[in-house]
Amino acid sequence: SPQFVPSHNDVNPRNVVYDGERLWLVEWTAAFQSDRFTDLASIASFMAQDEEGEAVLLAAYVGAPATEAQRARMYLARQINHMFYAMSLIGTTGGARPARVRSLADVHAALRAGELVMDTAVGRAEYAHARLAAMVAGVDAPRFDEARRLATGGHPAPEWRPYTPPAFAARLAGN
């Protein structure tokens, strides 16, 4: 069951400062009580590129190898995190379209290299698009149904699949 804890709710590289000794989270305007996996899912989006990286991050957080239910909740929290960032950014693009279609991993690499600038509408559109594509892929993956089952304590979840309009599916595929 969800455990609510104080959460930053916008953990991203722009909100982390290193002073030579410690990491600091800054810009706490979005802070509120949230599910304990909220901030962890945000960190994982930038730091964990695969299930193995996610497991290492989760084990460091819980102080032991994560349970199946914890891994499932983390997976679901990541899908919610993708949707949150996509929807938050889409509203700031002024209708701008992404300059190109890239995977979330490629967009994160571009951000680290300074190639993608989040201060532009086109940069935010590209990032929003990558986040939305990651969420759709995550929800369409077989792992999603298993995560829903495990996160609910083994109770079967009702059958559900998002509807992806054909035009949007084509854009996600880069066509």
Tab-separated table of C-alpha atoms in Angstrom:
chain	number	residue	atom	x	y	z
A	1	SER	CA	0.000	0.000	0.000
A	2	PRO	CA	1.196	3.549	-0.637
A	3	GLN	CA	3.287	5.150	2.074
A	4	PHE	CA	3.247	8.920	1.946
A	5	VAL	CA	6.443	10.763	2.817
A	6	PRO	CA	7.750	14.316	2.306
A	7	SER	CA	8.661	14.488	-1.384
A	8	HIS	CA	10.483	16.987	-3.551
A	9	ASN	CA	8.335	15.982	-6.561
A	10	ASP	CA	10.666	17.529	-9.149
A	11	VAL	CA	13.982	15.728	-8.772
A	12	ASN	CA	15.932	16.373	-11.943
A	13	PRO	CA	19.526	17.375	-12.668
A	14	ARG	CA	18.650	21.091	-12.616
A	15	ASN	CA	17.439	20.735	-9.026
A	16	VAL	CA	20.495	18.910	-7.672
A	17	VAL	CA	23.551	20.883	-6.539
A	18	TYR	CA	26.869	19.371	-5.462
A	19	ASP	CA	28.974	21.570	-3.149
A	20	GLY	CA	32.069	19.370	-3.249
A	21	GLU	CA	30.962	17.347	-0.241
A	22	ARG	CA	27.209	16.761	-0.413
A	23	LEU	CA	24.335	16.693	-2.854
A	24	TRP	CA	21.558	19.196	-2.203
A	25	LEU	CA	18.034	19.241	-3.600
A	26	VAL	CA	16.974	22.790	-4.408
A	27	GLU	CA	13.794	24.395	-5.774
A	28	TRP	CA	11.235	22.885	-3.407
A	29	THR	CA	8.156	24.667	-4.814
A	30	ALA	CA	6.538	21.379	-5.902
A	31	ALA	CA	7.110	19.631	-2.553
A	32	PHE	CA	4.249	17.841	-0.810
A	33	GLN	CA	3.453	14.476	0.770
A	34	SER	CA	3.581	11.806	-1.897
A	35	ASP	CA	4.090	8.111	-2.404
A	36	ARG	CA	7.602	7.099	-1.315
A	37	PHE	CA	8.391	5.958	-4.877
A	38	THR	CA	7.665	9.364	-6.468
A	39	ASP	CA	11.114	10.921	-6.062
A	40	LEU	CA	12.841	7.589	-6.553
A	41	ALA	CA	11.099	7.115	-9.913
A	42	SER	CA	12.253	10.566	-10.976
A	43	ILE	CA	15.856	9.768	-10.035
A	44	ALA	CA	15.600	6.424	-11.836
A	45	SER	CA	14.509	8.152	-15.028
A	46	PHE	CA	17.867	9.901	-15.148
A	47	MET	CA	20.104	7.306	-13.481
A	48	ALA	CA	18.781	3.795	-14.187
A	49	GLN	CA	18.843	2.822	-17.842
A	50	ASP	CA	17.570	-0.742	-17.371
A	51	GLU	CA	16.011	-3.159	-14.853
A	52	GLU	CA	19.420	-3.935	-13.352
A	53	GLY	CA	20.176	-0.259	-12.716
A	54	GLU	CA	16.703	0.194	-11.298
A	55	ALA	CA	17.264	-2.763	-8.933
A	56	VAL	CA	20.580	-1.287	-7.703
A	57	LEU	CA	18.972	2.104	-7.058
A	58	LEU	CA	15.991	0.543	-5.316
A	59	ALA	CA	18.189	-1.711	-3.136
A	60	ALA	CA	20.262	1.321	-2.083
A	61	TYR	CA	17.044	3.132	-1.165
A	62	VAL	CA	15.448	0.310	0.854
A	63	GLY	CA	18.752	-0.937	2.314
A	64	ALA	CA	18.323	-4.508	1.076
A	65	PRO	CA	17.466	-6.314	-2.132
A	66	ALA	CA	14.043	-5.063	-3.172
A	67	THR	CA	11.011	-7.309	-2.975
A	68	GLU	CA	8.978	-8.127	-6.068
A	69	ALA	CA	6.237	-5.800	-4.815
A	70	GLN	CA	8.737	-2.934	-4.357
A	71	ARG	CA	10.147	-3.477	-7.847
A	72	ALA	CA	6.604	-3.509	-9.212
A	73	ARG	CA	5.685	-0.257	-7.446
A	74	MET	CA	8.878	1.329	-8.741
A	75	TYR	CA	8.038	0.288	-12.295
A	76	LEU	CA	4.534	1.735	-12.025
A	77	ALA	CA	5.855	4.937	-10.424
A	78	ARG	CA	8.220	5.373	-13.374
A	79	GLN	CA	5.305	5.216	-15.824
A	80	ILE	CA	3.447	7.842	-13.797
A	81	ASN	CA	6.623	9.944	-13.685
A	82	HIS	CA	6.958	9.795	-17.475
A	83	MET	CA	3.355	10.926	-17.878
A	84	PHE	CA	3.754	13.710	-15.307
A	85	TYR	CA	6.803	15.202	-17.040
A	86	ALA	CA	5.291	14.807	-20.499
A	87	MET	CA	2.059	16.558	-19.558
A	88	SER	CA	3.829	19.251	-17.522
A	89	LEU	CA	6.119	20.126	-20.417
A	90	ILE	CA	3.612	19.896	-23.259
A	91	GLY	CA	1.751	22.857	-21.774
A	92	THR	CA	4.917	24.977	-21.975
A	93	THR	CA	5.751	24.397	-25.641
A	94	GLY	CA	3.364	26.880	-27.226
A	95	GLY	CA	2.553	24.260	-29.864
A	96	ALA	CA	6.198	23.751	-30.831
A	97	ARG	CA	7.043	20.394	-32.366
A	98	PRO	CA	10.136	18.348	-31.540
A	99	ALA	CA	13.042	18.959	-33.902
A	100	ARG	CA	13.517	15.186	-34.061
A	101	VAL	CA	12.204	12.025	-32.450
A	102	ARG	CA	14.654	10.334	-30.062
A	103	SER	CA	14.437	7.786	-27.294
A	104	LEU	CA	14.411	9.021	-23.712
A	105	ALA	CA	17.943	7.643	-23.208
A	106	ASP	CA	19.135	9.618	-26.253
A	107	VAL	CA	17.362	12.764	-25.031
A	108	HIS	CA	18.988	12.406	-21.600
A	109	ALA	CA	22.387	11.978	-23.301
A	110	ALA	CA	21.709	15.120	-25.347
A	111	LEU	CA	20.799	17.017	-22.173
A	112	ARG	CA	24.040	15.910	-20.476
A	113	ALA	CA	26.018	16.969	-23.560
A	114	GLY	CA	24.289	20.361	-23.690
A	115	GLU	CA	22.776	19.635	-27.117
A	116	LEU	CA	19.161	19.853	-25.993
A	117	VAL	CA	18.193	23.085	-24.284
A	118	MET	CA	15.198	22.907	-21.983
A	119	ASP	CA	14.902	26.697	-22.091
A	120	THR	CA	13.446	26.453	-25.608
A	121	ALA	CA	9.961	25.341	-26.592
A	122	VAL	CA	11.404	22.894	-29.141
A	123	GLY	CA	13.678	21.359	-26.488
A	124	ARG	CA	10.781	20.954	-24.068
A	125	ALA	CA	8.636	19.462	-26.864
A	126	GLU	CA	11.330	16.906	-27.674
A	127	TYR	CA	11.707	15.959	-24.026
A	128	ALA	CA	7.916	15.742	-23.517
A	129	HIS	CA	7.613	13.556	-26.610
A	130	ALA	CA	10.364	11.210	-25.379
A	131	ARG	CA	8.743	10.956	-21.936
A	132	LEU	CA	5.328	10.217	-23.429
A	133	ALA	CA	6.809	7.576	-25.754
A	134	ALA	CA	8.588	5.970	-22.771
A	135	MET	CA	5.318	5.831	-20.832
A	136	VAL	CA	3.414	4.268	-23.738
A	137	ALA	CA	6.168	1.668	-24.201
A	138	GLY	CA	6.188	0.968	-20.451
A	139	VAL	CA	2.436	0.512	-20.280
A	140	ASP	CA	2.441	-1.690	-23.384
A	141	ALA	CA	5.206	-3.924	-21.982
A	142	PRO	CA	4.284	-7.305	-20.452
A	143	ARG	CA	5.951	-6.144	-17.243
A	144	PHE	CA	3.169	-3.595	-16.718
A	145	ASP	CA	0.413	-6.145	-16.060
A	146	GLU	CA	2.663	-8.144	-13.742
A	147	ALA	CA	3.635	-4.961	-11.874
A	148	ARG	CA	-0.032	-4.046	-11.420
A	149	ARG	CA	-0.744	-7.525	-10.036
A	150	LEU	CA	2.206	-7.454	-7.631
A	151	ALA	CA	1.581	-3.888	-6.492
A	152	THR	CA	-1.970	-4.788	-5.516
A	153	GLY	CA	-0.857	-7.720	-3.365
A	154	GLY	CA	-1.560	-10.358	-5.978
A	155	HIS	CA	-5.123	-9.329	-6.713
A	156	PRO	CA	-5.837	-9.464	-10.417
A	157	ALA	CA	-6.073	-6.053	-11.983
A	158	PRO	CA	-8.844	-5.362	-14.472
A	159	GLU	CA	-7.810	-5.658	-18.104
A	160	TRP	CA	-6.702	-2.284	-19.390
A	161	ARG	CA	-4.757	-1.004	-22.351
A	162	PRO	CA	-4.303	2.609	-23.380
A	163	TYR	CA	-5.648	3.658	-26.726
A	164	THR	CA	-2.916	5.139	-28.878
A	165	PRO	CA	-4.375	7.013	-31.856
A	166	PRO	CA	-2.773	5.821	-35.131
A	167	ALA	CA	-1.395	9.276	-35.975
A	168	PHE	CA	0.296	9.511	-32.574
A	169	ALA	CA	1.614	5.941	-32.857
A	170	ALA	CA	3.173	6.881	-36.219
A	171	ARG	CA	4.852	9.947	-34.648
A	172	LEU	CA	6.158	7.805	-31.772
A	173	ALA	CA	7.668	5.476	-34.344
A	174	GLY	CA	9.318	8.436	-36.060
A	175	ASN	CA	7.188	8.289	-39.208
